[in-house]
GROMACS .gro file of N, CA, C and O in nm:
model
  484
    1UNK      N    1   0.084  -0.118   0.000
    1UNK     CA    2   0.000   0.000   0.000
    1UNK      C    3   0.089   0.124   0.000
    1UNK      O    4   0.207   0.113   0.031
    2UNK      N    5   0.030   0.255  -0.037
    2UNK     CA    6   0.140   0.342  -0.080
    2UNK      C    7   0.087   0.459  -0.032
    2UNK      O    8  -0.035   0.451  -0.051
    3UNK      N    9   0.116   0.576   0.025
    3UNK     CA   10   0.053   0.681   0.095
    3UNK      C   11   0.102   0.784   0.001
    3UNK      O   12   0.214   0.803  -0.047
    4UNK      N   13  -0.033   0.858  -0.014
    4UNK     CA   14  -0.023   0.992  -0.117
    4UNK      C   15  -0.094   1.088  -0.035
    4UNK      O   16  -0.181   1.070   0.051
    5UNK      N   17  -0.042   1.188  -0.077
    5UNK     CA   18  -0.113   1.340  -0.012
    5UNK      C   19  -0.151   1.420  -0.140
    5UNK      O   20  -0.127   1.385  -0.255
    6UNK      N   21  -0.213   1.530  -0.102
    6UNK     CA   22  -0.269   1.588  -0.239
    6UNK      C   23  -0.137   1.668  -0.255
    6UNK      O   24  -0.102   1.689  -0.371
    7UNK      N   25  -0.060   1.714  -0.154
    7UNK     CA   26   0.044   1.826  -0.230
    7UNK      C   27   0.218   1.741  -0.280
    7UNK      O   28   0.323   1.793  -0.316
    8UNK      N   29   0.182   1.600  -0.260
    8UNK     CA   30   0.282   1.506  -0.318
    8UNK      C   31   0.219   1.361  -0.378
    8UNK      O   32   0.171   1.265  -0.316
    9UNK      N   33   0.239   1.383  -0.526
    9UNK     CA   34   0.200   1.281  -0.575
    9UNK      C   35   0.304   1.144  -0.568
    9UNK      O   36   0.292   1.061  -0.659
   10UNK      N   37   0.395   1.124  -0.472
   10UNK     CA   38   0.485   1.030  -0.508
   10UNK      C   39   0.437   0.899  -0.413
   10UNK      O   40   0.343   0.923  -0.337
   11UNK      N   41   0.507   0.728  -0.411
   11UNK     CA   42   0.462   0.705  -0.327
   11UNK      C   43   0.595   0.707  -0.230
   11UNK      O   44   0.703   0.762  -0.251
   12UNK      N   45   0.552   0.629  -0.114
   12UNK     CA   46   0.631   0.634   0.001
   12UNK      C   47   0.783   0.588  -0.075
   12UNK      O   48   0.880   0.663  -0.066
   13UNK      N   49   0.789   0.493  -0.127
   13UNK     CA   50   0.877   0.412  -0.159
   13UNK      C   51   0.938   0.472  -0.274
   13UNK      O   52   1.031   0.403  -0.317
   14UNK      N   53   0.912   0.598  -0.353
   14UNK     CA   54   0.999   0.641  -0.449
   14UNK      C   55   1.110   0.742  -0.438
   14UNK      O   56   1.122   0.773  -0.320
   15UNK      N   57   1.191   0.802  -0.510
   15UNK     CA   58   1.312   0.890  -0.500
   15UNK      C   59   1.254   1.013  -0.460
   15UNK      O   60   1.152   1.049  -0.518
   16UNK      N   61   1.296   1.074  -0.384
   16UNK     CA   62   1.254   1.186  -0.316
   16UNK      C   63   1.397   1.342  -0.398
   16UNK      O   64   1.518   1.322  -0.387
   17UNK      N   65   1.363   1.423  -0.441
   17UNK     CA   66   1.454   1.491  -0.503
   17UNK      C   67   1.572   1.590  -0.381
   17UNK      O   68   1.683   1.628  -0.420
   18UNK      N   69   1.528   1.614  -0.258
   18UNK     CA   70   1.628   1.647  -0.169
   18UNK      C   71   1.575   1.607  -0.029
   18UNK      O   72   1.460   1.610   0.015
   19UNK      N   73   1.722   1.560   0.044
   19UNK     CA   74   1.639   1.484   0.156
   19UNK      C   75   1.724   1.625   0.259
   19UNK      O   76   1.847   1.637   0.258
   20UNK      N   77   1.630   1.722   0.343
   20UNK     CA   78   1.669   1.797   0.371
   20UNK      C   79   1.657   1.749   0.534
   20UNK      O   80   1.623   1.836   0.614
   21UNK      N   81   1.685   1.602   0.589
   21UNK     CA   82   1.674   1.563   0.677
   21UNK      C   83   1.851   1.538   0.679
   21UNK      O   84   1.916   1.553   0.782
   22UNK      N   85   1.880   1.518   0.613
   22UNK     CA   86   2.018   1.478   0.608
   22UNK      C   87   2.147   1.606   0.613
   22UNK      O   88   2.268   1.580   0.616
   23UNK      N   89   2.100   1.714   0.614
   23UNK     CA   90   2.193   1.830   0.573
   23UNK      C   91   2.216   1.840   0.728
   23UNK      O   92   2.148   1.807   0.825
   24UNK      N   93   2.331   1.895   0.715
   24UNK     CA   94   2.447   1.920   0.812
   24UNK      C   95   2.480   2.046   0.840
   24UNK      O   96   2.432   2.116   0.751
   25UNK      N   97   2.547   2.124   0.934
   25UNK     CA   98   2.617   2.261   0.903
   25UNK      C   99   2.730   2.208   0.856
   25UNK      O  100   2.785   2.098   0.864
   26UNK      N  101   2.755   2.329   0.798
   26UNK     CA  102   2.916   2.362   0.738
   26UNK      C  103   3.044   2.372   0.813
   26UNK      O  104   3.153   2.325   0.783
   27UNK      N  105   3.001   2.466   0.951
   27UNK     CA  106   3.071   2.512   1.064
   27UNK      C  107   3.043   2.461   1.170
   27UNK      O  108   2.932   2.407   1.168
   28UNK      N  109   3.123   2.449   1.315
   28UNK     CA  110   3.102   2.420   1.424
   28UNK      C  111   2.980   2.514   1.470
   28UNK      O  112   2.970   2.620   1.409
   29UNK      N  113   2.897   2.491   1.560
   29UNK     CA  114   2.753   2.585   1.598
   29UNK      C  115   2.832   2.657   1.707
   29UNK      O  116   2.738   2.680   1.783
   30UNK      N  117   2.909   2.695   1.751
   30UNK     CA  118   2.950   2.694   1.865
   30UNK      C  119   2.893   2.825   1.924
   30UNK      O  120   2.885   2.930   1.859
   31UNK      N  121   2.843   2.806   2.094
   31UNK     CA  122   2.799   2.974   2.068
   31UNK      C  123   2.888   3.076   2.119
   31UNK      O  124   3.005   3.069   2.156
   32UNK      N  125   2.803   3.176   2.112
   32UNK     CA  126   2.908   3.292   2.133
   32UNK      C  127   2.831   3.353   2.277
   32UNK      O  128   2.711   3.377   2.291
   33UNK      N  129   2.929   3.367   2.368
   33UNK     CA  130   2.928   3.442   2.487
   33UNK      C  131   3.006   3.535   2.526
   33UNK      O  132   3.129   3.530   2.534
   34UNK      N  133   2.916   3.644   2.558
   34UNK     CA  134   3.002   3.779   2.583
   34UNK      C  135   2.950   3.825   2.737
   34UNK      O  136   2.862   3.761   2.796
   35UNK      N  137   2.999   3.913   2.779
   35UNK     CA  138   3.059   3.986   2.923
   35UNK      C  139   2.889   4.124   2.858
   35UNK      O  140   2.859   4.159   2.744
   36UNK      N  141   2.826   4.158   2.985
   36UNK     CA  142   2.730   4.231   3.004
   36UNK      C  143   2.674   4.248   3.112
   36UNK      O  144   2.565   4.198   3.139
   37UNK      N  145   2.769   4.350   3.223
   37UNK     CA  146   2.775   4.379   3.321
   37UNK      C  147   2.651   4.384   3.386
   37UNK      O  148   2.598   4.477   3.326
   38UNK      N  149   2.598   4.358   3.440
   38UNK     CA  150   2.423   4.433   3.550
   38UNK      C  151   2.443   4.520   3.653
   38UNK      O  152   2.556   4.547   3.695
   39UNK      N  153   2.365   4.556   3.687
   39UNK     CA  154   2.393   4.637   3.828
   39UNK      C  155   2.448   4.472   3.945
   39UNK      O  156   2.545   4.482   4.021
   40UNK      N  157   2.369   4.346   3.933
   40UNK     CA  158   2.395   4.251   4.055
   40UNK      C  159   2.542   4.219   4.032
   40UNK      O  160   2.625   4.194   4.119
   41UNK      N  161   2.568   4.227   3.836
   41UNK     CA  162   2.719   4.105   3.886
   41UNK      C  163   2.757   4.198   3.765
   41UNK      O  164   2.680   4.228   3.675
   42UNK      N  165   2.882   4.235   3.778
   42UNK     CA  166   2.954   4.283   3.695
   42UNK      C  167   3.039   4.207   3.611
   42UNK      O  168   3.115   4.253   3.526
   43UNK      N  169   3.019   4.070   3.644
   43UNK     CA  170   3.053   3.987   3.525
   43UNK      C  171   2.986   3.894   3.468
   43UNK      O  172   3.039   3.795   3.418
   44UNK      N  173   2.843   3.921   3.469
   44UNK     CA  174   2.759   3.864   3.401
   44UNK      C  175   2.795   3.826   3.251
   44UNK      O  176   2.824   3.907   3.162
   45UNK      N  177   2.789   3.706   3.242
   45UNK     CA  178   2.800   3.658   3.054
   45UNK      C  179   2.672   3.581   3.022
   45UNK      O  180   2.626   3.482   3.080
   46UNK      N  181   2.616   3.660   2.899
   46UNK     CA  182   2.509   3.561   2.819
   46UNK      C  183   2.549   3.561   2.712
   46UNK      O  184   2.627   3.637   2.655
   47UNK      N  185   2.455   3.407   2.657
   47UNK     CA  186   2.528   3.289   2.599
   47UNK      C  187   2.433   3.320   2.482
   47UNK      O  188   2.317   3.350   2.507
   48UNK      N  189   2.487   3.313   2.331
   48UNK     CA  190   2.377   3.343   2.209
   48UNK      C  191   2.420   3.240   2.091
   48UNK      O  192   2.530   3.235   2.037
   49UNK      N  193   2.330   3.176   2.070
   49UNK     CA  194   2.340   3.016   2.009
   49UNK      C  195   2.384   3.080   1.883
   49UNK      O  196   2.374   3.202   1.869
   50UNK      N  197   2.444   2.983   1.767
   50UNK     CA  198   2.489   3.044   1.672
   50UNK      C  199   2.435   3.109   1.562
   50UNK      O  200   2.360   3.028   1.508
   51UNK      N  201   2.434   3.175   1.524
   51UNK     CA  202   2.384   3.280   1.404
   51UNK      C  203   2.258   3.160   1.296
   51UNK      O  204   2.139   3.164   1.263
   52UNK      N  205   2.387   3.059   1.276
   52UNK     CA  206   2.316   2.960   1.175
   52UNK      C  207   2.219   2.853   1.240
   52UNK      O  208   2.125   2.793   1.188
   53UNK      N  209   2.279   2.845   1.395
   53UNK     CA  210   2.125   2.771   1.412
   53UNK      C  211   2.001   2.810   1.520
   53UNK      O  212   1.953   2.753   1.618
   54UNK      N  213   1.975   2.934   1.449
   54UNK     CA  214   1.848   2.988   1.512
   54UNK      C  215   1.753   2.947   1.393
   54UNK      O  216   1.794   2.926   1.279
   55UNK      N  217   1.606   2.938   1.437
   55UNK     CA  218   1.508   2.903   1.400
   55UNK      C  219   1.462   3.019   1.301
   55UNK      O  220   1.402   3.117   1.346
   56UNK      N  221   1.496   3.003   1.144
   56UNK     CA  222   1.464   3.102   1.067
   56UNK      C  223   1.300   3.176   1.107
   56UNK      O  224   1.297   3.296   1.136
   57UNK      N  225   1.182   3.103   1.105
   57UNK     CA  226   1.085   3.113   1.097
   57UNK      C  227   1.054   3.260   1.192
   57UNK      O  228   1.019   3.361   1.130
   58UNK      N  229   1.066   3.264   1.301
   58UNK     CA  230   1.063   3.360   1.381
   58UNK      C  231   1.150   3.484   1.356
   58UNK      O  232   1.106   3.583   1.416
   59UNK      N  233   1.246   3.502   1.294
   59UNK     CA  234   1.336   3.595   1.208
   59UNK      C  235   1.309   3.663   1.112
   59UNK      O  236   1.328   3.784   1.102
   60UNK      N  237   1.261   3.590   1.032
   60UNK     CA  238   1.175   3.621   0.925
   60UNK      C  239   1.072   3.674   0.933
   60UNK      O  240   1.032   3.735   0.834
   61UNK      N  241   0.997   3.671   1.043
   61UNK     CA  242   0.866   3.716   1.069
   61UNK      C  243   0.914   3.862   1.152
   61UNK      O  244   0.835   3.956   1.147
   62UNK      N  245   1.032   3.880   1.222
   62UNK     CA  246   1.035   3.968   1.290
   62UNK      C  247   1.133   4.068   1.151
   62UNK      O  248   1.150   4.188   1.175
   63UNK      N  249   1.198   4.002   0.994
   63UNK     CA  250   1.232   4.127   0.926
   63UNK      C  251   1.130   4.167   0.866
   63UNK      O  252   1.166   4.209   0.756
   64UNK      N  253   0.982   4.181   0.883
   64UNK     CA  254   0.908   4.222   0.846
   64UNK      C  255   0.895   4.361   0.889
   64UNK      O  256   0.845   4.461   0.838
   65UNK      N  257   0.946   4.340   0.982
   65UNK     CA  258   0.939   4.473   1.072
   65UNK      C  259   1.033   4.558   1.024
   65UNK      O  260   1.002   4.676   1.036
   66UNK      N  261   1.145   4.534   0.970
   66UNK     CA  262   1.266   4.634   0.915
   66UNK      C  263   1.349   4.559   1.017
   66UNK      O  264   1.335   4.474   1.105
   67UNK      N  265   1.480   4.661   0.939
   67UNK     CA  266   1.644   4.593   1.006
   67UNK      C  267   1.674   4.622   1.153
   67UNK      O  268   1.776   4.568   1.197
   68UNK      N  269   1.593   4.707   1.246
   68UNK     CA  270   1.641   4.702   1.392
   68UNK      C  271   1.510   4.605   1.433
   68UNK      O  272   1.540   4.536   1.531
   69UNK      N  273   1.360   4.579   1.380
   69UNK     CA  274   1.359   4.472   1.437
   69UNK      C  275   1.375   4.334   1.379
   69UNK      O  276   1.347   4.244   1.458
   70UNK      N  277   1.412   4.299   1.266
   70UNK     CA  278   1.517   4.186   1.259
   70UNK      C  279   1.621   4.191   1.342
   70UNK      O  280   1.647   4.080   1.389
   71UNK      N  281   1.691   4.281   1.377
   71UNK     CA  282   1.806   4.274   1.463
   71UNK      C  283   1.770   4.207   1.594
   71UNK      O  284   1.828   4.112   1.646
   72UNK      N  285   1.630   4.294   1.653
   72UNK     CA  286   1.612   4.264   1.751
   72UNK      C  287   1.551   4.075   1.751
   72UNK      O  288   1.549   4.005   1.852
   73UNK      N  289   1.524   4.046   1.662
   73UNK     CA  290   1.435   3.939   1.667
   73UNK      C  291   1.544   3.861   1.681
   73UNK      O  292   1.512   3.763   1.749
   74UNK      N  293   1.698   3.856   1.638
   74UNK     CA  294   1.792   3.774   1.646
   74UNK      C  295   1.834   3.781   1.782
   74UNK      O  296   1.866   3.679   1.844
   75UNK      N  297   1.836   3.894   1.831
   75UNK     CA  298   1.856   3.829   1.966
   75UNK      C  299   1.758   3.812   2.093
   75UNK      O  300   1.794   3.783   2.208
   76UNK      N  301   1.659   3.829   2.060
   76UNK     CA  302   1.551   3.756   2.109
   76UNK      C  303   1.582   3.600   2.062
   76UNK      O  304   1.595   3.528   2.161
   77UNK      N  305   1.596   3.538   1.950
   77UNK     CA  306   1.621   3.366   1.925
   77UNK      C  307   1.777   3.378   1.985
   77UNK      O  308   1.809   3.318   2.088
   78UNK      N  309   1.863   3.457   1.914
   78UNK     CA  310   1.939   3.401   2.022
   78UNK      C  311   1.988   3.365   2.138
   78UNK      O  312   2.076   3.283   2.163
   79UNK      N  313   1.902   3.455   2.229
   79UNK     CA  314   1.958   3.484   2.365
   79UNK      C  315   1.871   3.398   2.428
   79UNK      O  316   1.907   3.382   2.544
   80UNK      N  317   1.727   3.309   2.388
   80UNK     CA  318   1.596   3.288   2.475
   80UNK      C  319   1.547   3.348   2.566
   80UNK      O  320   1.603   3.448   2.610
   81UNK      N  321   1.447   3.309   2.610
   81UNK     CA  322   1.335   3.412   2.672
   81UNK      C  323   1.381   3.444   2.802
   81UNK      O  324   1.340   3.554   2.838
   82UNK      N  325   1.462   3.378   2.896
   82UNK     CA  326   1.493   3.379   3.025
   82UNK      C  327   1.649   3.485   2.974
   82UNK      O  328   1.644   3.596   3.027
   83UNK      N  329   1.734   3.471   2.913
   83UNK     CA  330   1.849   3.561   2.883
   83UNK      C  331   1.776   3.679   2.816
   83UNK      O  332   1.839   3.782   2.841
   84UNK      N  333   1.685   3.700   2.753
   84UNK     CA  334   1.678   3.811   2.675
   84UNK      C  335   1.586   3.908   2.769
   84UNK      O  336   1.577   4.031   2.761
   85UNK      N  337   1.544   3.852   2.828
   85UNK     CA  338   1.460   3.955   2.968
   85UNK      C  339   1.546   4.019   3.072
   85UNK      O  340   1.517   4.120   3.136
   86UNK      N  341   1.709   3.914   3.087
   86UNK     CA  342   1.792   3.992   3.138
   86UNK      C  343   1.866   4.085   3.090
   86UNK      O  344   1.898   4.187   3.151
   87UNK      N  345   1.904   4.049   2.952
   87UNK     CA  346   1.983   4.146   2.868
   87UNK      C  347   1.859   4.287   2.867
   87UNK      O  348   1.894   4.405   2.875
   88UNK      N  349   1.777   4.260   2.860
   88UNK     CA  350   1.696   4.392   2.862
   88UNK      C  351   1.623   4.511   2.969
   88UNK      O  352   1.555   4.613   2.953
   89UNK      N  353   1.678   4.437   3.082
   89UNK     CA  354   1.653   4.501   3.207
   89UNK      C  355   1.795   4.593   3.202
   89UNK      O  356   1.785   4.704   3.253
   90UNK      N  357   1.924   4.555   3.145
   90UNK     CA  358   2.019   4.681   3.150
   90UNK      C  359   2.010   4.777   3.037
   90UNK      O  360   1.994   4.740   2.920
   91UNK      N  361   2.021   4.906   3.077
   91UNK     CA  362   1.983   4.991   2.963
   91UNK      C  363   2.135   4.998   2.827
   91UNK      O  364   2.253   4.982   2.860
   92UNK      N  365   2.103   5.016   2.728
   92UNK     CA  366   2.206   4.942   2.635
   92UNK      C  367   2.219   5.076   2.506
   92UNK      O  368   2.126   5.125   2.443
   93UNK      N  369   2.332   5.102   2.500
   93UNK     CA  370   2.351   5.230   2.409
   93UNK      C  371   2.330   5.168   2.298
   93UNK      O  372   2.352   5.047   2.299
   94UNK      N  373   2.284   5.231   2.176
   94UNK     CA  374   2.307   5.174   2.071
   94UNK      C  375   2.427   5.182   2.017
   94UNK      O  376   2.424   5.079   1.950
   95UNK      N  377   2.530   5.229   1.996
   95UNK     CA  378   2.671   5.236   2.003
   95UNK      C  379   2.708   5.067   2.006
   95UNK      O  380   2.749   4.994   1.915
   96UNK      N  381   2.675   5.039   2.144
   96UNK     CA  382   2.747   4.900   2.234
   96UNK      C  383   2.635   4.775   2.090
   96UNK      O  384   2.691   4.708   2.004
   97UNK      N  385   2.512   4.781   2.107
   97UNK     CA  386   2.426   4.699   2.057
   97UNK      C  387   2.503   4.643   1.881
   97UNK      O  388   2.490   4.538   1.818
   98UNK      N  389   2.582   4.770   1.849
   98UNK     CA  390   2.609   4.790   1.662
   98UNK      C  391   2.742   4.650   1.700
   98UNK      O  392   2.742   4.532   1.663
   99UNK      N  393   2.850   4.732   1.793
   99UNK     CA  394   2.947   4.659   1.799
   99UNK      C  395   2.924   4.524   1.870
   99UNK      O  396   3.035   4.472   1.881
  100UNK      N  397   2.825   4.440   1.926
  100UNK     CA  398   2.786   4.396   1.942
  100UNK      C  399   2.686   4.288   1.866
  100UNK      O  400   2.635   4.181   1.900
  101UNK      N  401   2.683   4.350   1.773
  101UNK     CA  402   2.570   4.263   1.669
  101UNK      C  403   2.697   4.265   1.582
  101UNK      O  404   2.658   4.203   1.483
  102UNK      N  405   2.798   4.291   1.565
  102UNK     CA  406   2.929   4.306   1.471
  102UNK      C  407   2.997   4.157   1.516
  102UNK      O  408   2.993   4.045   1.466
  103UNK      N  409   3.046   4.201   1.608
  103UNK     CA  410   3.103   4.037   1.721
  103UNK      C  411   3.004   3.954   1.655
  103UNK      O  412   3.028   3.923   1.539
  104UNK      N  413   2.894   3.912   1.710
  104UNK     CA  414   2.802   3.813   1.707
  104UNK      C  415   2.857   3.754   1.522
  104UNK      O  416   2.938   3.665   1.494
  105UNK      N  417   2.801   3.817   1.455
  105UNK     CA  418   2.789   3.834   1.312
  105UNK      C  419   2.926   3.782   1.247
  105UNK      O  420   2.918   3.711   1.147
  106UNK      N  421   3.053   3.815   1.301
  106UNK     CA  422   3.185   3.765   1.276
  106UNK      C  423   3.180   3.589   1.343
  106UNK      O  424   3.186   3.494   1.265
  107UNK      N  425   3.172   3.574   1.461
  107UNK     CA  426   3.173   3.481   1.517
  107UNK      C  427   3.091   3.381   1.440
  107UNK      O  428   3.111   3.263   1.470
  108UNK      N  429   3.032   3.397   1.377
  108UNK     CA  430   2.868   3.325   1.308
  108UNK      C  431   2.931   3.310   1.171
  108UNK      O  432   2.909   3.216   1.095
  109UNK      N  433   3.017   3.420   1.145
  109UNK     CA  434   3.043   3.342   0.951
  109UNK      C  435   2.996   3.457   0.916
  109UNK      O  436   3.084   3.499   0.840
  110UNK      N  437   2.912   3.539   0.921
  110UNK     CA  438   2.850   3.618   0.799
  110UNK      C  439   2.875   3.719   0.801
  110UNK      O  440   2.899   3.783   0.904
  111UNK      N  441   2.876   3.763   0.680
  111UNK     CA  442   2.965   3.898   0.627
  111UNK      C  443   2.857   3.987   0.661
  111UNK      O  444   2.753   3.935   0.703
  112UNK      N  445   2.863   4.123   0.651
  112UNK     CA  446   2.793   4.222   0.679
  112UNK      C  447   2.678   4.256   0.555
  112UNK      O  448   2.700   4.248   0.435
  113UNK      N  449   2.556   4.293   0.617
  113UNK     CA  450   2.429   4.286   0.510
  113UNK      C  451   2.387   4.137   0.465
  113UNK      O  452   2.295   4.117   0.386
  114UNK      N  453   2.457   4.047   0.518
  114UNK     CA  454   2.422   3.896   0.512
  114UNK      C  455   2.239   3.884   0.542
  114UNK      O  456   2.187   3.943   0.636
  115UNK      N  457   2.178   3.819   0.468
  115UNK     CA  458   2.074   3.789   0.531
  115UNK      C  459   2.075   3.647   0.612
  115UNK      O  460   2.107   3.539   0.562
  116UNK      N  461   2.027   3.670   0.768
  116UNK     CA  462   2.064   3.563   0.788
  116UNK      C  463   1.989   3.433   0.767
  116UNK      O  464   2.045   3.329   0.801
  117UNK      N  465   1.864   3.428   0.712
  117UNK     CA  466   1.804   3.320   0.630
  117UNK      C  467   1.876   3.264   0.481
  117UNK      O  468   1.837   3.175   0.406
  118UNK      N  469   1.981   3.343   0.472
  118UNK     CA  470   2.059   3.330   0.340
  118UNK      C  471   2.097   3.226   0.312
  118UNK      O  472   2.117   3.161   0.415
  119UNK      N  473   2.118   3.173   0.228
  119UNK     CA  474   2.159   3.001   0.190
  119UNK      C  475   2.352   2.985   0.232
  119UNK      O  476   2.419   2.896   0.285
  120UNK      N  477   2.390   3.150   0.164
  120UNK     CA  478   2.565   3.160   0.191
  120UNK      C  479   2.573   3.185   0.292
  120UNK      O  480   2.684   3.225   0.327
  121UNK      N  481   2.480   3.178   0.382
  121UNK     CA  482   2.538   3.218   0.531
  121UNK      C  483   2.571   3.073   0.591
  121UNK      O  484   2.617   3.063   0.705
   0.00000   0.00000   0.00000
């Protein structure tokens, strides 16, 4: 017996043209952690998963918004919900945020104006 759906006519058992279960990164994921003082600990470090493996879907939805909130939406996925409520309780120049999204962005592989849903990223 052979299972079909209306938006794939193939059956179970035939050649599938890309198996995107199998793809790999290119690079180590490794994340990136930086130093972001608080008023409690002046050596507070949070931890921001790598550029390439954040969850496009939510990124994408937040460059709808334009490039500071894509920016912001990346580190909202990167930082998660419990780090990004702390990173946002200290008040943050935008100055620090540029050089900061610069780091991140080097560390990650991607060149500047990269989109990061980009295939070359």
């Amino acid at each position: 017996m052979t299972t079909r759906t209306a938006t794939n006519n193939r059956a179970d058992d035939e050649v599938f043209d890309f198996n995107l279960n199998a793809v790999q990164a290119e690079s180590d994921l490794k994340p990136f952690v930086f130093l972001w003082a608080s008023e409690d600990d002046p050596n507070r470090r949070l931890t921001m998963q790598h550029m390439e493996s954040l969850d496009v879907w939510p990124l994408m939805a937040a460059a709808d918004g334009g490039d500071a909130a894509a920016m912001a939406g990346i580190f909202r996925e990167a930082l998660g919900k419990k780090q990004w409520a702390q990173f946002r309780e200290t008040p943050l120049p935008q100055y620090k945020l540029k050089a900061l999204f610069a780091a991140y962005r080097k560390h990650s592989g991607a060149s500047e104006g990269e989109s990061v849903a980009s295939s070359d990223s």
